[in-house]
XYZ file of C-alpha atoms in Angstrom:
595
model
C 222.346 46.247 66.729
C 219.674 44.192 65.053
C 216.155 44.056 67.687
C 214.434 41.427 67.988
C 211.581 42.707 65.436
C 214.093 43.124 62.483
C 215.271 39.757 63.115
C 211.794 38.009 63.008
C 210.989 40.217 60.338
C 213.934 38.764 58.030
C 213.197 35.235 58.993
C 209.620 36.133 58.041
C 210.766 36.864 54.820
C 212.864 34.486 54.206
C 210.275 31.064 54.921
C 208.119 33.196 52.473
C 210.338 33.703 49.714
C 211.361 30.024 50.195
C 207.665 29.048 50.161
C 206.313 30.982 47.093
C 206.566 28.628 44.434
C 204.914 25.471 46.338
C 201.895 27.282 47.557
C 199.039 24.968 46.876
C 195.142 24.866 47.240
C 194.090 21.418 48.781
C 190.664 20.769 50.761
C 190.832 20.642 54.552
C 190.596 17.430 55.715
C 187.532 16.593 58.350
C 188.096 14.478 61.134
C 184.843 12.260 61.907
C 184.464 12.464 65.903
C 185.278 10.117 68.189
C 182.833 7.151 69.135
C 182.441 7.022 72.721
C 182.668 3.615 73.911
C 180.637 1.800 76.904
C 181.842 2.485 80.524
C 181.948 -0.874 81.977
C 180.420 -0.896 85.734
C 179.227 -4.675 86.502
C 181.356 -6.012 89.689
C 182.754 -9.226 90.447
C 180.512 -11.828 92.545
C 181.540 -11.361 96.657
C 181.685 -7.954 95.959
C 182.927 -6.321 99.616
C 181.808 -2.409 100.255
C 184.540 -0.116 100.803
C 184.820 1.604 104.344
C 184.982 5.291 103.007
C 183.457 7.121 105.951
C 186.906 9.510 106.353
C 187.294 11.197 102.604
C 191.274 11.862 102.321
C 192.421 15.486 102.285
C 195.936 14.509 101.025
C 197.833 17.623 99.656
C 199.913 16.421 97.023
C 202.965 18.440 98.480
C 204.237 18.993 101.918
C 202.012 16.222 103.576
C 203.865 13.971 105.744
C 201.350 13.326 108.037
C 198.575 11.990 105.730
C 198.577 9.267 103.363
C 196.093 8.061 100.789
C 193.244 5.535 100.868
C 194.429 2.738 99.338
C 191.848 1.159 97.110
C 191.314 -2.645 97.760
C 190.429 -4.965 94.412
C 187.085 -4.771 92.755
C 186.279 -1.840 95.021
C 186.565 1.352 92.671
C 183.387 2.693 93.457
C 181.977 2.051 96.735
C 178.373 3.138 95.458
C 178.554 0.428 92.347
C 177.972 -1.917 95.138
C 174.527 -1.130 95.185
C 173.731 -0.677 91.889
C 175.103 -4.424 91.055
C 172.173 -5.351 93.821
C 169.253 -3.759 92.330
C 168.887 -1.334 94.602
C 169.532 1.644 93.238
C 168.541 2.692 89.727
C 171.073 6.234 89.302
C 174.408 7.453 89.385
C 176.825 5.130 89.786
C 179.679 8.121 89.591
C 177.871 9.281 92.963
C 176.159 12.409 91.819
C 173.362 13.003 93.948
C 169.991 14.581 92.404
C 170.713 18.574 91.832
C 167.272 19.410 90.340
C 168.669 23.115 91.318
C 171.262 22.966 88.739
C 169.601 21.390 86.260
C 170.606 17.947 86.174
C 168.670 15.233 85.938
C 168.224 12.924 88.982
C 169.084 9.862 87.066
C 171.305 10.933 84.598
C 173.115 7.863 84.509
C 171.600 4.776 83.691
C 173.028 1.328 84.782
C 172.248 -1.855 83.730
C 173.433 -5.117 85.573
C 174.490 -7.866 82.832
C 177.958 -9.168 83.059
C 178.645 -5.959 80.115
C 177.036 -3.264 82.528
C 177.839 -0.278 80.837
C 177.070 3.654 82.163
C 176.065 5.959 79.357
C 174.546 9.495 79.406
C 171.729 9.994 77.019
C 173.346 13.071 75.794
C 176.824 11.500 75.232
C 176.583 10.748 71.867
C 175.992 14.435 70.919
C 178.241 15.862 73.441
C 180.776 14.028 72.506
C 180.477 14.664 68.737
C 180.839 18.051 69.157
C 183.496 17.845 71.660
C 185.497 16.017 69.161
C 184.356 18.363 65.924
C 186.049 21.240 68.204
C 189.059 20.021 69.721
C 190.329 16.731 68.822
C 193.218 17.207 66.933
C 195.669 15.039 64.575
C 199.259 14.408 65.014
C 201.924 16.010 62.657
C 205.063 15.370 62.130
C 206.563 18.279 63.825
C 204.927 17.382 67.259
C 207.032 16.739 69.920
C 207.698 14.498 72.990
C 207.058 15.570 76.201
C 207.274 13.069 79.503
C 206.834 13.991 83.059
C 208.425 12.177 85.882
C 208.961 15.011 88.587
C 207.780 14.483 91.854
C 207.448 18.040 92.744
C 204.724 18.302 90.345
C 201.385 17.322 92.538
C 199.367 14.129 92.303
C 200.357 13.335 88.574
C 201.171 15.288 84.963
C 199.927 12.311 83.500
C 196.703 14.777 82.197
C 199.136 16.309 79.885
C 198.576 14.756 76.630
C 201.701 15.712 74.958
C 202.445 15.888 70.923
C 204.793 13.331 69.573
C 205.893 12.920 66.438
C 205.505 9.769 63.928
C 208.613 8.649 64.028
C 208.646 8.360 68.242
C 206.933 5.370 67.700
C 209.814 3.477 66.762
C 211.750 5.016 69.373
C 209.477 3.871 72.205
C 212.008 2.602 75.611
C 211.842 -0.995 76.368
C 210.664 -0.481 79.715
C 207.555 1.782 78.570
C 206.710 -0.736 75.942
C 206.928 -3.822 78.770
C 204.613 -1.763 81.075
C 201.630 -1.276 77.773
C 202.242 -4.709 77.549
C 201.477 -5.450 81.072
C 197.985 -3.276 81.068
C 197.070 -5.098 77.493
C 197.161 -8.425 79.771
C 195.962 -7.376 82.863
C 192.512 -4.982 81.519
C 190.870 -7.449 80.072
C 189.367 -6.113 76.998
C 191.707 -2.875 76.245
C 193.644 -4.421 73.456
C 190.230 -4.814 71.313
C 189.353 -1.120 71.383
C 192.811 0.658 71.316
C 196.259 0.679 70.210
C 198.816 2.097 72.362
C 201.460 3.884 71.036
C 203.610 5.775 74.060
C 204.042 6.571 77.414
C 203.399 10.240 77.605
C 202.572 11.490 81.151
C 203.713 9.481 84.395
C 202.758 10.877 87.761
C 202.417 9.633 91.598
C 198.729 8.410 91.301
C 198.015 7.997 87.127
C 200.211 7.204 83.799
C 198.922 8.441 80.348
C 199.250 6.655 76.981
C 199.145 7.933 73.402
C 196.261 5.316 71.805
C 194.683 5.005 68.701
C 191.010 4.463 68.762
C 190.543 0.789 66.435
C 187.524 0.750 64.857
C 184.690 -1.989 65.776
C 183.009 -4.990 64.389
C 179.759 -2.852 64.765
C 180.780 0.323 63.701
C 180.235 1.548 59.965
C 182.014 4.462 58.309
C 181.484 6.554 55.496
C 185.133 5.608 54.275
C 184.966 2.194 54.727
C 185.050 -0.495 51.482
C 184.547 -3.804 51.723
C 187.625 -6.567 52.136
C 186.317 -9.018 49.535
C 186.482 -8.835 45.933
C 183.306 -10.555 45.497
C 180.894 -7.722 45.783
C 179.475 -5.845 43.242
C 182.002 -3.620 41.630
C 179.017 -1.497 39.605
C 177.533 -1.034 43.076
C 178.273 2.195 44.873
C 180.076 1.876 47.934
C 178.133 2.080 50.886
C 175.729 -0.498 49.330
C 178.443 -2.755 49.309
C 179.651 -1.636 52.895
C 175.745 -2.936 53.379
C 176.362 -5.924 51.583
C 178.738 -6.811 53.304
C 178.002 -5.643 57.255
C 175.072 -7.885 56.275
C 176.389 -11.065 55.947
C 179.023 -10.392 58.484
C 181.832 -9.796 55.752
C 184.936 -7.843 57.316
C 185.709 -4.374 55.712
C 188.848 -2.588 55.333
C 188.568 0.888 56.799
C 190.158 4.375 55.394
C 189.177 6.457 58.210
C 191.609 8.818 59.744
C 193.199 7.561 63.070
C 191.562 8.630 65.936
C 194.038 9.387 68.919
C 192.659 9.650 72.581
C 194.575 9.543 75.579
C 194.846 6.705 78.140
C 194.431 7.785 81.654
C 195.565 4.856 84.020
C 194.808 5.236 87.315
C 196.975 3.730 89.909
C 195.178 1.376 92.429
C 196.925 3.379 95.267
C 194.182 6.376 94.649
C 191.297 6.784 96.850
C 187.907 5.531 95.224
C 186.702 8.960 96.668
C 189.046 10.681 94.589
C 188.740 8.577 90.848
C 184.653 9.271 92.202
C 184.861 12.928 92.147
C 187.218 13.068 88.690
C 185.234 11.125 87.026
C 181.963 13.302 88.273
C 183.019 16.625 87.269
C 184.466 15.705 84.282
C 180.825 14.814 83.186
C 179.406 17.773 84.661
C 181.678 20.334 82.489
C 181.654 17.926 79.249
C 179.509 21.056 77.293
C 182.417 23.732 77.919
C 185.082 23.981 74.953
C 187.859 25.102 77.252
C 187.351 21.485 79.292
C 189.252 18.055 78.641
C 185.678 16.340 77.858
C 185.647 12.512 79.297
C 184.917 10.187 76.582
C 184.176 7.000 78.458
C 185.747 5.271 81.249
C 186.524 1.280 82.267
C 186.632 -0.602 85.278
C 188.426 -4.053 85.362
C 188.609 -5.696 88.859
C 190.904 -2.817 91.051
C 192.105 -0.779 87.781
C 190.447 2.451 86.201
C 191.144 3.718 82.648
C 189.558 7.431 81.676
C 189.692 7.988 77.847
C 190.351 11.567 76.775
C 190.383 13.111 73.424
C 194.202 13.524 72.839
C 195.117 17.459 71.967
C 197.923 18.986 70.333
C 200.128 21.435 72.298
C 203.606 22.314 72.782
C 205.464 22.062 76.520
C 205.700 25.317 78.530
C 208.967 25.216 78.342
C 209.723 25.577 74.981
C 207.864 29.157 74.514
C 207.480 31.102 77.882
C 210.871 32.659 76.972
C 209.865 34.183 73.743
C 205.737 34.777 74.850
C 205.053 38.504 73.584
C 202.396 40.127 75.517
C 199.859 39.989 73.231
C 200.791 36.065 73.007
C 199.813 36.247 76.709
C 196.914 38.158 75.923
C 195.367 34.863 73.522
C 196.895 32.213 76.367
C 194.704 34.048 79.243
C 191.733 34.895 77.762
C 191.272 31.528 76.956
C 192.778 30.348 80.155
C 189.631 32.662 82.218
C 187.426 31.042 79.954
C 187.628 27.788 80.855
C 188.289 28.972 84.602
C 184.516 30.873 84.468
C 183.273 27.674 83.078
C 184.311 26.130 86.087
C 183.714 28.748 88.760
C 180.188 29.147 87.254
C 179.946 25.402 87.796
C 181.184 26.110 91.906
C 184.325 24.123 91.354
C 187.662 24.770 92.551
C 190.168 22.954 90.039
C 192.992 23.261 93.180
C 195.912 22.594 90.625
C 195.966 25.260 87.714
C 199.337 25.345 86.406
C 201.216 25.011 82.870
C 201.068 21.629 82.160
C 197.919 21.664 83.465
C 196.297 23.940 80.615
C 197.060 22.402 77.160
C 197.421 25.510 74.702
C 197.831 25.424 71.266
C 199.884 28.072 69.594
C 199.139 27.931 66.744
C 195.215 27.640 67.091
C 195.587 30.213 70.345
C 193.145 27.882 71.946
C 193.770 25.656 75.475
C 191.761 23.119 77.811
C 191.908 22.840 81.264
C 193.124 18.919 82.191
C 193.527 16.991 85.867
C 190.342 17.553 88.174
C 192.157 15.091 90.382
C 192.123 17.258 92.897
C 189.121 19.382 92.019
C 186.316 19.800 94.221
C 182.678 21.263 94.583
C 183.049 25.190 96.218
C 181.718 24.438 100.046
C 183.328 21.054 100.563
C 184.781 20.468 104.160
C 183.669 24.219 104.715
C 184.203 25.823 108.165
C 183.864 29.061 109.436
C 186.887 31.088 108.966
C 188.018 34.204 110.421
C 188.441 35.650 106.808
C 184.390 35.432 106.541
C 183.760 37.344 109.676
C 183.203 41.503 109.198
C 186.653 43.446 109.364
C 186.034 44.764 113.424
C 184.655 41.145 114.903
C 187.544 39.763 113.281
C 190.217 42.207 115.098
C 188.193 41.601 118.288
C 188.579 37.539 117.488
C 192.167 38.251 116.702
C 193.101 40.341 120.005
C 192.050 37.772 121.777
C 193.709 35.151 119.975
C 196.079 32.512 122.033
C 198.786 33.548 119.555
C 198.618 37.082 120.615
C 198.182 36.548 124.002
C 201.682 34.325 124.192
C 202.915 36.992 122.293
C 202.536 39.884 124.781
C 203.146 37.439 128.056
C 206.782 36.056 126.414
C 208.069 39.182 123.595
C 211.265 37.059 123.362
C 209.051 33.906 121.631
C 210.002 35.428 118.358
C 213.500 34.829 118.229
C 213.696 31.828 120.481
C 210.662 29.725 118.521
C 207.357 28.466 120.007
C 205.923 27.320 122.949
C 206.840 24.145 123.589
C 203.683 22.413 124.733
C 200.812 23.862 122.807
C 197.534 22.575 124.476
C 195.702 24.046 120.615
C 194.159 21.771 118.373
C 196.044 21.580 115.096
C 193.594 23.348 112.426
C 192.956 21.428 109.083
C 192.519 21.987 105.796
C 192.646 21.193 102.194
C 196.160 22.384 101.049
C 196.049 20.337 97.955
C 198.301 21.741 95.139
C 201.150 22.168 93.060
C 204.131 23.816 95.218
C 204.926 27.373 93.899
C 201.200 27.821 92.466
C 199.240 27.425 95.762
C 197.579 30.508 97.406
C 198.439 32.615 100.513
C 194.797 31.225 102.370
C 195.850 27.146 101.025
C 199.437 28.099 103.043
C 197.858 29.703 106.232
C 195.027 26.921 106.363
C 192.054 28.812 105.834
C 189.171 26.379 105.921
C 186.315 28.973 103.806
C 188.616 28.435 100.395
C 186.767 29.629 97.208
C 187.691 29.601 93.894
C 189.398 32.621 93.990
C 192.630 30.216 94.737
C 192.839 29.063 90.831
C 192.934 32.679 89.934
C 196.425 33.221 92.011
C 197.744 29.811 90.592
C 196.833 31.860 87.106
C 198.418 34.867 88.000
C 201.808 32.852 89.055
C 201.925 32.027 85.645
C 201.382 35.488 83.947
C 203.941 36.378 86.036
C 206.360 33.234 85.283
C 205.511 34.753 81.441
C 206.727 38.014 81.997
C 209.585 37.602 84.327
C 210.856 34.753 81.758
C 211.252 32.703 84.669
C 210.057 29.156 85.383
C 209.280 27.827 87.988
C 208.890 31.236 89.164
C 208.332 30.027 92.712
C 210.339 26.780 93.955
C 209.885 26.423 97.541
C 210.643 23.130 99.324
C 208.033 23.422 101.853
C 205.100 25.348 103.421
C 207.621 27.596 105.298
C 210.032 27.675 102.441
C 206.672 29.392 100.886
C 205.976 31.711 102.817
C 208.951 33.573 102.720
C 209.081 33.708 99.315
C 205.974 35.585 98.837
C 206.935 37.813 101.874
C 210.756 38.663 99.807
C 207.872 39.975 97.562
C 205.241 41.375 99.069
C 207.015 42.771 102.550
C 206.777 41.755 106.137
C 203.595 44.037 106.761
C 201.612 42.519 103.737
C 201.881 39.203 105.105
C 201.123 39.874 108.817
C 197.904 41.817 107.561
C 196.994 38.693 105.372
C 197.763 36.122 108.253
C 195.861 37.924 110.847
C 192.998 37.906 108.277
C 192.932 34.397 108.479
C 193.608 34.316 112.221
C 197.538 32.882 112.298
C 200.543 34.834 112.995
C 203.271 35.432 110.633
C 206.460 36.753 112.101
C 210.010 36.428 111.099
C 213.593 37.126 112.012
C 215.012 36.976 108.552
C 217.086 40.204 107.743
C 216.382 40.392 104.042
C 212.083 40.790 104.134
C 211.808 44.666 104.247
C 208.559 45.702 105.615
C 206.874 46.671 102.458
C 208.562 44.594 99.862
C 208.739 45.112 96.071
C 206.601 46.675 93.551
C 205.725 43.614 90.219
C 207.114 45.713 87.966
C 210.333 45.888 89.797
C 210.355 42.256 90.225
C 209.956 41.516 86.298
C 212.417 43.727 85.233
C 215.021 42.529 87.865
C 214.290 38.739 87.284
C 214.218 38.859 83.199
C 217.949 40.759 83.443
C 217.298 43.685 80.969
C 219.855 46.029 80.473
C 220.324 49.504 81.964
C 218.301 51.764 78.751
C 215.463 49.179 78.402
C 215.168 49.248 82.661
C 211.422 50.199 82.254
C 208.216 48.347 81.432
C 206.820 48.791 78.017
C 202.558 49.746 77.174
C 201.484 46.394 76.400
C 203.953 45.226 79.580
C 202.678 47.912 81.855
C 198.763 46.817 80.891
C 199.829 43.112 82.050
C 201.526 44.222 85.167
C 198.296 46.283 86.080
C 196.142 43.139 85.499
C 198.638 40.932 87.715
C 198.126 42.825 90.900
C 194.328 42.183 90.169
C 195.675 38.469 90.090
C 198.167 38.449 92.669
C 196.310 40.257 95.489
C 196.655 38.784 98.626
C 193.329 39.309 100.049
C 191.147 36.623 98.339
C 188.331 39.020 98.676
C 190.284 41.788 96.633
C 191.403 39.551 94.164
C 189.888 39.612 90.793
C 187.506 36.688 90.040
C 187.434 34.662 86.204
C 184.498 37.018 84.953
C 186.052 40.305 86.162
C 189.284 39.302 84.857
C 187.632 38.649 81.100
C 186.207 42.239 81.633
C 189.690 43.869 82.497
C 191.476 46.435 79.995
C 193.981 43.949 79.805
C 191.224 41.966 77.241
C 188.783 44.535 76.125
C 191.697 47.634 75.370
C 195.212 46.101 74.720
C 197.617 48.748 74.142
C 200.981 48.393 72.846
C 204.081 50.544 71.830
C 205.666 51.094 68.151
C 208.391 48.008 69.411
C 205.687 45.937 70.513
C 203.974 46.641 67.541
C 206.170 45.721 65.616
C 207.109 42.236 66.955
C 204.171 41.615 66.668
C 203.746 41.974 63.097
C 207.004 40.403 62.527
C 205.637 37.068 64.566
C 202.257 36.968 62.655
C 204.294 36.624 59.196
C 206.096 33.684 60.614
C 203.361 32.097 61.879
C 201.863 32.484 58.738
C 204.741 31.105 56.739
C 204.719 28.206 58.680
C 200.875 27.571 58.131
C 201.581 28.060 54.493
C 204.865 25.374 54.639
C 202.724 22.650 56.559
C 200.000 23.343 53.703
């Protein structure tokens, strides 16, 4: 029986056999970075304030009982009111002065002509060598990839998704009336890009495919001038001067520049396009970020530009992911999660499409802070921040456990019935199947060690082979999923830690549960004489349970997890090895084909 090594290994062979006579030398191609354009701020005359005293705390799953803000027209930003007045000369996106971290107290500037535009004096750079790094070009063995599931959270519209040239012939009807609709209703959008496709819809945001179209005051080094009247013994960019001089059009050769359209529904809370908007500006110097290019306002609509990145969907590659594929996929995954933690922000929605990884390039971005949020927002004392013996005390003396010991039949007949309590709230924003044990229970001290368990649900979606590896309807439906895992006695410990009770009658949770390794090898179906973990397997199971620790103050955090063996001494076996091997030759082959 042929492995799985041989077989690569003979495909390997075969593209490179195939390829040898057409290898060529040609000159890499640059790609000039994107021009940021103007963020447009000035508001409409009778400008109303907003009434924005409750923020919303709207999970994006399993929230009946809360809806979202609904943002009334020309009222986007509740503090561009009074920068339209006069009366304030900073931050329109609402950051307030951090001298402590370094930021500038008026990093923004605004200016109120009817063309107000926001602009960071660092943008320019920023931007350049955001774009030098990670913008890349469309080929034309990019894909499609379109979201519409509603059990994703607030929107997948941040996944900028490849396409290929010839989609955009294929474009529906219905996607090509609604780009018509937002060319007529944003005034001005039409002028500076070309939309293409429809490539992410969610609940609260759609995202277009765009080309960036060059502008009346913009000059390239590849431009030539549209007359024939010029100078033909000049040299070019004389008669690009000639030309921009007398106001003569000229005909451009640049590459096309593709960004992606973020639309913003008007349904989202100003509060919430606020905050996006902020920390996207915060973490524009980190390579393993989406940077924001600019952002427009017209009357009750938002647009966010974002450099548009080539990636393939999850689902076409976490069956075939070797470890050290994984290896590449986290490291930079941590990366950009350190960047972030460093920054004290929780992203609250880490998941696949959510993290835009390039195989080829072995380099991803984190996307969607819709629902990300400074470290210490909303923060109240929880019992999980109390020391291990005040806690028990605190938890003894619970109402829970007190109910408990007066009615020990409560378990199997439900709960009391009239429960004088207060109902305790928190943020439980997230994607369903990614969100941590403390988001389910409610704890109201969350830190950012909740994006490393949404991380290490999918390391272990990578190695089981199975997505979604989690796929709970609800809260409830959640809980017992992780306790089929982890045992009865895990999740009693965890829930007391947060002071809640977890108890269940359901036959099939044993009391300590199952081991990870067990798990993987059950849920990817291997046969009897491979029934074992492998080295390189065994290494990534060891740094799961770093990942996948119940106890956030166990778990490993994005720095210790970049310093873990998993990163700094991979080991693999002779099989591994040579899969490996066999994968790197027809990788290779198909960088040489595309060449």
């Amino acid at each position: 029986m042929e492995t799985r090594a041989m077989k690569l290994a003979k495909s390997a062979k075969g593209l490179i056999k195939g390829l040898a006579p057409k290898q060529k030398q040609t000159r890499q191609k640059t790609t000039k970075p994107l021009k940021p354009s103007p963020l447009t701020t000035s508001l409409p005359r009778g400008h109303v304030g907003l009434d924005t005293t409750e923020p919303d705390k709207l999970s994006r799953v399993g929230e009946q009982d809360e809806h979202e803000h609904a943002a009334r027209p020309a009222n986007i930003i509740a503090e561009a009111q009074r920068a339209a007045t006069g009366k304030s000369a900073a931050v329109i996106l609402g950051r307030r002065p951090r001298h402590d971290m370094g930021h500038p107290a008026t990093a923004i500037a605004i200016h109120e002509d009817q063309d107000a535009s926001l602009r960071d004096p660092t943008t320019r750079r920023s931007h350049k060598a955001a774009n030098a790094s990670l913008t890349a070009t469309v080929g034309a063995d990019e894909m499609v990839q379109t979201y519409s599931d509603e059990e994703e959270s607030e929107d997948n519209g941040s996944c900028y998704s490849e396409e290929s040239e010839a989609s955009e012939d294929d474009v529906d009807e219905s996607v090509v009336e609604d780009m018509r609709k937002l060319e007529e209703n944003f005034k001005g959008i039409s002028q500076r890009y070309r939309l293409i496709n429809r490539i992410g819809e969610g609940t609260f945001s759609t995202v277009y495919k765009a080309e960036q179209l060059p502008q009346p005051d913009e000059v390239d080094e590849n431009d030539e001038p549209a007359d024939d009247d010029a100078d033909p013994d000049a040299p070019p960019s004389k008669r690009r001067k000639t030309n921009a001089a007398v106001g003569k059009p000229t005909r451009s050769r640049r590459k096309p520049q593709m960004v992606a359209l973020k639309k913003i529904y008007v349904t989202s809370s100003p509060h919430r396009i606020l905050n996006e908007l902020e920390l996207l500006h915060e973490l524009r110097d980190s390579p393993y970020i989406c940077p924001l290019l600019t952002a427009f306002r017209h009357l009750d609509q938002v647009v966010a530009v974002l450099p548009y990145f080539r990636h393939l969907d999850f689902r076409l590659y976490y069956r075939d992911f070797l470890v050290n594929d994984m290896r590449h996929y986290f490291r930079s995954l941590f990366n950009g999660l350190w960047h972030v933690h460093k920054a004290g922000i929780l992203h609250r929605d880490i998941k696949p499409t959510n993290f835009l990884y390039d195989h080829s390039r072995r380099e991803g971005v984190l996307v969607d802070f819709g629902l990300a949020e400074r470290q210490g927002t909303d923060w109240q004392p929880c019992l999980c921040t109390e020391a291990k013996d005040k806690r028990r005390e605190k938890f003894l003396n619970s109402f829970a456990v007190q109910v408990l010991h007066t009615q020990p039949d409560l378990i199997s007949t439900g709960y009391p019935k009239s429960d004088s309590r207060p109902s305790r709230r928190a943020n439980r924003a997230g994607t369903r199947g990614f969100r941590a044990p403390e988001v389910l229970l409610k704890c109201t001290s969350q830190t950012t060690k909740i994006d490393i368990w949404s991380a290490g649900v999918i390391l272990l979606t990578l190695l089981a082979r199975r997505f979604p590896f989690f796929n709970s309807a609800d809260d409830v439906d959640a809980m017992i999923e992780m306790a089929s895992i982890f045992g009865r006695r895990k999740m009693q410990t965890v829930a007391a830690m947060h002071g809640q009770l977890f108890e269940t009658n359901i036959e099939t949770i044993g009391e300590r549960g199952f081991t990870l390794d067990k798990i993987i090898i059950w849920a990817s179906c291997r046969e009897k004489e491979h029934d074992t973990l492998r080295a390189g397997e065994a290494q990534a199971v060891s740094f799961l349970q770093g990942l996948l620790e119940l106890d956030c103050h166990k778990r490993l955090s994005a720095k210790e997890a970049l310093q873990h063996e998993f990163f700094t001494a991979p080991v693999e076996d002779e099989e591994e090895r040579a899969e490996r091997e066999a994968q790197e030759a027809v990788e290779e082959a198909e960088r040489m084909k595309r060449r």
